[in-house]
Amino acid sequence: MPTSPLIPRGRRRAAPAPFAHEAPADQLHLLRRATWGPTPDSLAEVARLGTAAWLDRQLDPAALDDGAVDAFAGRMRFYGRSAQDLWAGGYAATEWNAMFETGRLTLARQIWSTRQLFEVVVDVWNNVLHVTNPSSEVWASRQDYDRNVVRRHALGTFGDMLVASARHPAMLTYLDNASSTAARPNENYGRELLELHTLGVESGYSEADVKGSARLLTGLTVGRDGGGVYEAGRHDGGGRTVYGFTVPPHSAADGDGWIDAYLRWLAVHPVTARRLCGKLATRFVSDTPPAALLDAMARTWVQTGGQVVPVLRTMFDSPHFWASAGQKVRTPQEDYVATLRTLGTGMETGGVGGITKIYWHVLDQGHAPMAWPAPNGYPDVAAAWTSPSGTLARWNRHMDFAAGWYPPELRFTPALQLLASIPPTFGGLVDALGVRITGSRLTADEKAGLLLYAGRSEGSPCSAGDRWVRDNLRYLVALTLDTPSFTIR
Amino acid sequence: MSTAGTRNDPHCGCEEGSRLLSRRSVLRTALAAAAAGVTTYAVGDVSTQVSFAAPGWNGETLVVLSLHGGFDGLSAVVPGGDGAYYAARPTIAVPRSTLLGLDQMFGLHPAMAPLVPFWKSGTFGVVHAVGQSDPTRSHFAAMEQMETAAPGSSVRTGWIDRTIGSLGTGSVLNAVGISNQPPRSFAGPAQETTTTSLEGFSLIGPGDDRPTWHAALRRMHTGARPEVAAPANTLLRAMEDVAKLPGTGAGPANGAAYPGSDLGRALAQAALLKKSGAPVQVIALDYGDWDMHAGLGRVDGGWMRDKLTELSSALAAFATDLGPAFGSTTLVTLSEFGRRVEENASGGLDHGHGNAVLLLGGGVVGGRVHGAWPGLGADRLVDGDLAGTTDYRAVIGEVLQKRCGAGSLQTIFPGFGGSQLGVVRAR
C-alpha cells in the first residue's frame, strides 16, 4: 500500500488547521473514500501515520475515542432503549421520535465521529439490510435494529448480521414475515431475503424458490412483548429445496434451527459473496467495480465465512482501489456531511436543534440516512443522484453553510478564518481556497470560474483588508464547494 | 403488529407530525439501484444556445404517473362480473353492490367517485390486463425493465429520454420530473429537468448578481466529468428557462381542489407547468406506496381505500385545474406489476402480473374498459395471476403516435411492433 512523506505533524486544536499543502494524492483518495469527507485534521493524521496504519486504526473502531459523539448521543432520549421497552409503552411522547433520533444521530456521527470508516460501512449495511427509517411499523424497534443488528455486526460477520436481522422485530414487521403463517404464507420477506439481502435477482432463483423460502421462514414473528420470537405453531415443516438448500420434513420445534441454517447458508453462498462484495466495492471503488477485484473480495468472503474486515482489507490492499481516484461522485447526503466536515463546523453546544434542521435538509433532498422508501436501500451510483434539482439543493446548502447562515445552532467557521492568511493576489486566494476546501488544487477551469465571479485576474492584489474580500469571501467559499473537484468522492 | 403512529395516523402528535414519511407513502423513486453500474450520460453541447421550444413540438403533453410498488388494478377497476374474483378474495374484495358501474364486467372502487364525471364525459378510460412481455415479480427488476422499455436489447437509456430525443429537443423543460430524483426512464443523452417545485427554482446567495454567478458556475464545469457537468449545465439552463415562464406563482384554477399531499402538490406543479406554456412534452411523477402485502383493508376503510381516494381526487383536481389545456394533455398510469389474484393470510396481496392502466385527458377514448379481458378462471391465470393481454408499450406507443406526433416507435421501443388499441383519438 502506498505511503507518503510526512507533512507538519502533531497540530491538534479545536479550530481546524489550515491545509498547509496539497495533500499527497493517495492520502486524499483514501480519506475521500474511507471517511465522510477529508478534514484538515484527518489529513494531518493520515500524513502522520501513513495510509496503512491509518486504516488499521479505523478498522478497530472500539479503540478510537469517540467521547464527543457519545456525549451527543446522550442527548437522544429514546435511541438507547430496546424495542420491547418502547413497545411496552409509558413514553407517551415517543411516537416516531425514536426513529427521527436514529436518523439524526447517524447524521451527527457521520459529521463528527472519529470512527469514520465504521460509519461508512454502517451506511453500506444499512442499505443492504434496509429497514426504512422512519416508517410506520418500526416506530418502537428501528433504533434497536440500528444498535443491535447493523452496528453490532458491521465489522463482524455478515451471517451473524443476517440472522440478527431476520429475527429482529423491525425486519419482521417491515417485510411482513411477522404475519406469515404455514396456512397462507406472506411472500414478502422470503423474496426480498433472496433478492436484496443475499443472492440477488440475477442469481436465477425461481418463483418456486421464493415460495419455498417464504414457507421455510414461517414461524419467525413478533411476540406480545414486541420482540422477535419463533412460534412453532406457525411454522411449515414440509421438506423442500430452495436454490439448492435442502430441508427435510421436520418437526415444528426444529424449524427454528432449519431457518438459522438456511440463513447462514445463504450468507456465505458464493453468489451472495460476490453480490455483497459488489455493494462494498461500489461504495469504495467505483460505480462499475472491476471483476478481478470482486473475485478477490468474494474469495476472501467465502474463505473467512463472511467476515467483513478481511474483505475490506482485500479491497484496500488491491491496486484497483488505489487506481480508482476520481471515479465516484458524492451522494447528496455525503455532500452535506463532507461540506460541514471540511468547513470545520462544530457540534452544537446543547440540544439537537441544529442537527434536526440538517436532517430536514437531507430528507427534503430524498437522502436522509436510512429513509429510502423501498426495501432495496439507497443506490450509490452517480446516475441515481446527479440531477438538476439535486445540484440546486447542493449549491444552495453550500451557500448556507459557507456563510454560516443556517442552521444557527451549529458553530460555523467564518470564511475569513478558513485560511491562515489571505494571499497577496486573487490567483493565490483561489488556489489557497481550493486546497483548503478540497485538499487539492483546482483545475484551470475551476480557477477561471472563481476569478470570473470575483471579477479579478490572477495577479490582482488581494488582502484581508480588501473590502471585496470581507464582503464576498463567503460566496467564493460557496463556489469552491460547488466545484466538480469537491463533488468527487 | 398494530402500532401507534400507524400509517392511518400519520400525524401522530409527535413534534414533526407534518413531516412524516412512511415506507408505505413513497415507494416512488426511480429505483436507480436496479440501474447500478449503468451510466448513460452523453455530454453533447449542453452550453449551446438553443431555442425555447422544440421545433417539432405539437403542443401535446404526456403525463406519466408511476404507481410504484405494484398497483392492485383489480381493487381499482374491479371485475365484479367475474365470480372467481370474489372466491379468491374472501375478506378484501370490493362488494359488487358498492361498485361504480362501468359495464357488465367492471366497476370502479367507490373511492374513485371523483373520476366518474370524466368517465361519463369520455375523458377517463381504462385498459385492463396490461402487462410486460417478460414478467418478473421483483419490484426492482420490473421497474427497471418498464422504464428502460427495451427488453432483450442492449439499450440502457430510458424510454422517456428516447422519446425526447425522437421528438426533438429545444429546452431542458421538454421533459420534467416532478420529484427529488429523476426517474430511470430519463436516463440517457437528452437533457431533462427534475424538480419538486417551479417556485424557488433558483440559487440563494448571489443577490442581483445571478448572471455572473451562473457564468462562473458554467466556467467551473467546463471540462468536468459528464455526470457532474451535465446536471449542472441543465440546472443553469432550466433556472433561466423557468425564470422566463409566466405565472409560475399562480394557484390552481377553475376551483380545483388538490389533496394536501405529495401527490396533490406534484400534480399542481405539473398543471402549473403545462398552463405556463412551457414546451413540456413529457411530465413524469411518482405515486408509490402500493406494495400491500398485508392489511390492504376493506371497501369502507384502510390502506387501499385511502390511496384510491387520494389518487382519484388528485387526478380530478388536475383535470379541472388544466381547463383548456386538458385538451392537449394525456395522463397515463403505469405500475411495474399487478398483484396476486388470491389474498394471503395477512389480508394483503403478494406480487402478481396483469394490471389496469388508467388514462385521463382530452384526447382519451374514455368511458370504456379497453383491452382483452382474459378472465380469472383457474385455467386462465398465469402462475396465480391475471394474465397480461396488452403490452404496456402498446398503450404508451399509441399516445406517442396519435397525440404527441411521434413517428416510428422503433427508436423509443426497440423491437416492439404492437397494434393500435384505440385508446386515444388522433390530434
mmCIF file of C-alpha atoms in Angstrom, chain A residues 87 93-97 100 104 132-137 139 169 173-176 178-181 184-188 191-192 195-196 201 205 207 211 222-223 226 279 287-288 326-329 356 360 363-367 371-379 381-392 394-397 399-400 405 443-446 448-450 452-453 475 478-480 482-484 487-488, chain B residues 1-7 9-10 12-16 19-41 88 90 136-141 179-182 192-196 200-207 209 212-213 215-217 219-225 227-228 230-236 238-239 291-294 303 340 342-346 350-351 383:
data_model
loop_
_atom_site.group_PDB
_atom_site.id
_atom_site.type_symbol
_atom_site.label_atom_id
_atom_site.label_comp_id
_atom_site.label_asym_id
_atom_site.label_seq_id
_atom_site.Cartn_x
_atom_site.Cartn_y
_atom_site.Cartn_z
ATOM 1 C CA TRP A 87 -43.337 -1.286 22.854
ATOM 2 C CA ALA A 93 -44.453 11.332 23.676
ATOM 3 C CA THR A 94 -42.360 8.732 21.878
ATOM 4 C CA GLU A 95 -44.317 8.007 18.724
ATOM 5 C CA TRP A 96 -41.919 8.479 15.804
ATOM 6 C CA ASN A 97 -39.278 10.290 17.770
ATOM 7 C CA PHE A 100 -36.061 10.511 13.980
ATOM 8 C CA ARG A 104 -30.268 12.420 13.292
ATOM 9 C CA THR A 132 -36.889 2.387 6.066
ATOM 10 C CA ASN A 133 -36.384 4.854 8.899
ATOM 11 C CA PRO A 134 -38.814 6.361 9.628
ATOM 12 C CA SER A 135 -41.673 4.097 8.588
ATOM 13 C CA SER A 136 -44.822 3.319 10.398
ATOM 14 C CA GLU A 137 -44.399 -0.266 11.560
ATOM 15 C CA TRP A 139 -41.559 3.068 15.415
ATOM 16 C CA PRO A 169 -38.963 -7.154 15.120
ATOM 17 C CA THR A 173 -42.692 -6.229 10.562
ATOM 18 C CA TYR A 174 -41.137 -4.211 7.742
ATOM 19 C CA LEU A 175 -41.209 -7.139 5.318
ATOM 20 C CA ASP A 176 -44.298 -8.794 6.804
ATOM 21 C CA ALA A 178 -44.475 -11.395 11.335
ATOM 22 C CA SER A 179 -47.860 -12.103 9.741
ATOM 23 C CA SER A 180 -46.780 -15.057 7.610
ATOM 24 C CA THR A 181 -48.167 -18.462 8.528
ATOM 25 C CA ARG A 184 -51.047 -18.843 3.975
ATOM 26 C CA PRO A 185 -47.510 -17.585 3.841
ATOM 27 C CA ASN A 186 -46.709 -13.967 3.091
ATOM 28 C CA GLU A 187 -44.001 -13.960 0.440
ATOM 29 C CA ASN A 188 -42.567 -10.514 1.022
ATOM 30 C CA ARG A 191 -38.491 -12.968 -1.641
ATOM 31 C CA GLU A 192 -36.511 -9.923 -0.535
ATOM 32 C CA GLU A 195 -33.292 -10.706 -3.954
ATOM 33 C CA LEU A 196 -31.946 -7.936 -1.743
ATOM 34 C CA VAL A 201 -32.249 -11.169 -8.644
ATOM 35 C CA TYR A 205 -33.845 -18.364 -8.353
ATOM 36 C CA GLU A 207 -40.818 -18.383 -8.215
ATOM 37 C CA LYS A 211 -42.498 -19.673 -2.254
ATOM 38 C CA VAL A 222 -43.117 -10.721 16.731
ATOM 39 C CA GLY A 223 -44.182 -11.659 20.227
ATOM 40 C CA GLY A 226 -42.662 -6.512 20.812
ATOM 41 C CA LYS A 279 -22.057 -3.412 -2.805
ATOM 42 C CA ASP A 287 -19.865 2.509 -9.886
ATOM 43 C CA THR A 288 -18.652 -0.404 -12.008
ATOM 44 C CA GLY A 326 -11.877 10.422 -9.194
ATOM 45 C CA GLN A 327 -14.300 7.665 -10.169
ATOM 46 C CA LYS A 328 -17.024 8.289 -7.620
ATOM 47 C CA VAL A 329 -19.431 11.196 -7.282
ATOM 48 C CA THR A 356 -32.585 18.401 13.306
ATOM 49 C CA TRP A 360 -34.768 18.070 7.299
ATOM 50 C CA LEU A 363 -34.784 14.464 3.986
ATOM 51 C CA ASP A 364 -36.086 17.059 1.511
ATOM 52 C CA GLN A 365 -33.267 16.049 -0.763
ATOM 53 C CA GLY A 366 -34.579 12.488 -0.662
ATOM 54 C CA HIS A 367 -31.484 11.306 1.142
ATOM 55 C CA ALA A 371 -35.041 6.934 4.832
ATOM 56 C CA TRP A 372 -35.089 5.385 1.327
ATOM 57 C CA PRO A 373 -38.725 4.380 0.943
ATOM 58 C CA ALA A 374 -38.241 0.966 -0.683
ATOM 59 C CA PRO A 375 -36.634 -2.184 0.749
ATOM 60 C CA ASN A 376 -33.660 -2.100 -1.631
ATOM 61 C CA GLY A 377 -31.826 0.721 0.142
ATOM 62 C CA TYR A 378 -30.263 3.817 -1.381
ATOM 63 C CA PRO A 379 -28.380 3.425 -4.632
ATOM 64 C CA VAL A 381 -24.069 5.355 -8.149
ATOM 65 C CA ALA A 382 -23.765 8.722 -9.827
ATOM 66 C CA ALA A 383 -26.658 8.074 -12.198
ATOM 67 C CA ALA A 384 -29.028 7.914 -9.250
ATOM 68 C CA TRP A 385 -28.104 11.271 -7.769
ATOM 69 C CA THR A 386 -26.682 13.596 -10.371
ATOM 70 C CA SER A 387 -29.739 15.627 -11.300
ATOM 71 C CA PRO A 388 -30.524 19.316 -11.783
ATOM 72 C CA SER A 389 -32.678 19.506 -8.660
ATOM 73 C CA GLY A 390 -30.051 17.715 -6.618
ATOM 74 C CA THR A 391 -27.400 20.075 -7.898
ATOM 75 C CA LEU A 392 -29.523 23.087 -6.962
ATOM 76 C CA ARG A 394 -26.314 21.153 -3.008
ATOM 77 C CA TRP A 395 -25.340 24.579 -4.235
ATOM 78 C CA ASN A 396 -27.875 26.311 -2.017
ATOM 79 C CA ARG A 397 -26.766 24.411 1.072
ATOM 80 C CA MET A 399 -24.138 28.853 0.436
ATOM 81 C CA ASP A 400 -25.976 28.393 3.742
ATOM 82 C CA TRP A 405 -26.475 31.413 7.765
ATOM 83 C CA THR A 443 -8.468 22.701 -12.244
ATOM 84 C CA ALA A 444 -7.691 25.595 -14.537
ATOM 85 C CA ASP A 445 -11.388 25.850 -15.476
ATOM 86 C CA GLU A 446 -12.474 25.888 -11.856
ATOM 87 C CA ALA A 448 -11.021 30.618 -14.021
ATOM 88 C CA GLY A 449 -14.657 30.354 -12.911
ATOM 89 C CA LEU A 450 -13.873 31.582 -9.419
ATOM 90 C CA LEU A 452 -14.677 35.300 -13.152
ATOM 91 C CA TYR A 453 -17.034 35.579 -10.186
ATOM 92 C CA TYR A 475 -19.537 33.492 -1.775
ATOM 93 C CA ALA A 478 -19.571 28.508 -1.569
ATOM 94 C CA LEU A 479 -18.472 28.455 -5.191
ATOM 95 C CA THR A 480 -15.393 26.447 -4.255
ATOM 96 C CA ASP A 482 -19.679 23.889 -5.976
ATOM 97 C CA THR A 483 -16.613 22.879 -8.000
ATOM 98 C CA PRO A 484 -16.588 19.479 -9.678
ATOM 99 C CA THR A 487 -18.227 16.914 -5.922
ATOM 100 C CA ILE A 488 -15.970 13.915 -6.458
ATOM 101 C CA MET B 1 -48.255 -5.915 14.987
ATOM 102 C CA SER B 2 -50.558 -2.990 15.145
ATOM 103 C CA THR B 3 -48.827 0.162 16.137
ATOM 104 C CA ALA B 4 -49.358 3.571 17.486
ATOM 105 C CA GLY B 5 -48.283 6.078 14.920
ATOM 106 C CA THR B 6 -49.519 3.867 12.156
ATOM 107 C CA ARG B 7 -49.975 4.625 8.545
ATOM 108 C CA ASP B 9 -52.500 8.125 11.706
ATOM 109 C CA PRO B 10 -49.631 9.892 10.088
ATOM 110 C CA CYS B 12 -49.101 11.085 15.257
ATOM 111 C CA GLY B 13 -48.774 14.006 17.579
ATOM 112 C CA CYS B 14 -45.025 13.964 17.676
ATOM 113 C CA GLU B 15 -43.169 17.159 17.023
ATOM 114 C CA GLU B 16 -42.731 16.625 13.307
ATOM 115 C CA ARG B 19 -43.143 15.973 8.044
ATOM 116 C CA LEU B 20 -43.649 12.268 8.371
ATOM 117 C CA LEU B 21 -42.526 9.930 5.737
ATOM 118 C CA SER B 22 -43.576 6.350 5.567
ATOM 119 C CA ARG B 23 -42.265 3.467 3.607
ATOM 120 C CA ARG B 24 -45.866 2.969 2.718
ATOM 121 C CA SER B 25 -46.137 6.513 1.451
ATOM 122 C CA VAL B 26 -43.373 6.636 -1.034
ATOM 123 C CA LEU B 27 -42.229 3.578 -2.880
ATOM 124 C CA ARG B 28 -41.719 6.135 -5.523
ATOM 125 C CA THR B 29 -38.278 6.738 -6.785
ATOM 126 C CA ALA B 30 -36.750 5.611 -9.950
ATOM 127 C CA LEU B 31 -35.131 2.591 -8.434
ATOM 128 C CA ALA B 32 -31.814 3.582 -9.741
ATOM 129 C CA ALA B 33 -30.211 0.830 -7.714
ATOM 130 C CA ALA B 34 -31.546 -1.532 -10.290
ATOM 131 C CA ALA B 35 -29.557 0.515 -12.742
ATOM 132 C CA ALA B 36 -26.421 0.322 -10.653
ATOM 133 C CA GLY B 37 -23.452 0.366 -12.894
ATOM 134 C CA VAL B 38 -25.331 1.819 -15.793
ATOM 135 C CA THR B 39 -24.194 5.317 -16.581
ATOM 136 C CA THR B 40 -25.561 6.574 -19.801
ATOM 137 C CA TYR B 41 -24.542 10.163 -19.951
ATOM 138 C CA ALA B 88 -60.173 -15.521 -4.379
ATOM 139 C CA PRO B 90 -62.976 -13.571 0.797
ATOM 140 C CA THR B 136 -40.772 -10.596 -13.277
ATOM 141 C CA ARG B 137 -42.129 -10.299 -9.764
ATOM 142 C CA SER B 138 -39.187 -8.350 -8.432
ATOM 143 C CA HIS B 139 -40.151 -4.686 -7.944
ATOM 144 C CA PHE B 140 -36.748 -3.525 -8.934
ATOM 145 C CA ALA B 141 -36.230 -5.703 -11.967
ATOM 146 C CA SER B 179 -39.734 14.696 -7.813
ATOM 147 C CA ASN B 180 -36.469 14.700 -5.904
ATOM 148 C CA GLN B 181 -34.700 12.361 -8.248
ATOM 149 C CA PRO B 182 -35.026 11.740 -11.951
ATOM 150 C CA GLU B 192 -34.377 16.590 -18.703
ATOM 151 C CA THR B 193 -35.194 18.634 -15.629
ATOM 152 C CA THR B 194 -36.171 17.254 -12.262
ATOM 153 C CA THR B 195 -37.567 19.488 -9.575
ATOM 154 C CA THR B 196 -40.208 19.376 -6.879
ATOM 155 C CA GLY B 200 -37.953 28.906 -5.805
ATOM 156 C CA PHE B 201 -36.128 27.052 -8.542
ATOM 157 C CA SER B 202 -33.182 29.425 -8.242
ATOM 158 C CA LEU B 203 -29.960 29.983 -6.352
ATOM 159 C CA ILE B 204 -29.773 31.652 -2.988
ATOM 160 C CA GLY B 205 -26.992 33.983 -2.061
ATOM 161 C CA PRO B 206 -25.705 35.902 -5.006
ATOM 162 C CA GLY B 207 -28.364 38.607 -4.830
ATOM 163 C CA ASP B 209 -25.570 39.044 -9.440
ATOM 164 C CA THR B 212 -22.190 36.489 -13.105
ATOM 165 C CA TRP B 213 -22.802 33.653 -10.669
ATOM 166 C CA ALA B 215 -21.342 32.347 -15.741
ATOM 167 C CA ALA B 216 -18.838 31.388 -13.063
ATOM 168 C CA LEU B 217 -20.577 28.063 -12.475
ATOM 169 C CA ARG B 219 -16.951 28.116 -16.482
ATOM 170 C CA MET B 220 -16.107 25.916 -13.497
ATOM 171 C CA HIS B 221 -17.883 22.965 -15.072
ATOM 172 C CA THR B 222 -16.181 23.236 -18.438
ATOM 173 C CA GLY B 223 -14.333 20.010 -18.968
ATOM 174 C CA ALA B 224 -15.716 18.350 -15.843
ATOM 175 C CA ARG B 225 -16.804 14.732 -15.790
ATOM 176 C CA GLU B 227 -22.044 13.052 -14.803
ATOM 177 C CA VAL B 228 -21.224 16.234 -12.895
ATOM 178 C CA ALA B 230 -24.421 17.664 -17.443
ATOM 179 C CA PRO B 231 -26.795 18.155 -14.495
ATOM 180 C CA ALA B 232 -25.042 21.413 -13.569
ATOM 181 C CA ASN B 233 -25.462 22.842 -17.041
ATOM 182 C CA THR B 234 -29.001 21.533 -17.287
ATOM 183 C CA LEU B 235 -29.792 23.209 -13.990
ATOM 184 C CA LEU B 236 -28.402 26.546 -15.143
ATOM 185 C CA ALA B 238 -33.542 25.201 -16.526
ATOM 186 C CA MET B 239 -33.356 28.027 -13.963
ATOM 187 C CA ASP B 291 -46.947 -2.686 -2.004
ATOM 188 C CA MET B 292 -49.804 -4.074 0.039
ATOM 189 C CA HIS B 293 -48.600 -7.458 1.269
ATOM 190 C CA ALA B 294 -50.594 -7.071 4.460
ATOM 191 C CA TRP B 303 -54.875 1.386 3.009
ATOM 192 C CA ARG B 340 -51.786 -11.885 -6.963
ATOM 193 C CA GLU B 342 -55.759 -14.519 -4.254
ATOM 194 C CA GLU B 343 -55.394 -12.710 -0.962
ATOM 195 C CA ASN B 344 -52.914 -14.020 1.642
ATOM 196 C CA ALA B 345 -53.419 -14.647 5.357
ATOM 197 C CA SER B 346 -52.333 -11.110 6.190
ATOM 198 C CA ASP B 350 -48.335 -10.762 -2.943
ATOM 199 C CA HIS B 351 -46.724 -9.802 -6.230
ATOM 200 C CA ASP B 383 -48.857 -18.576 -12.091
#
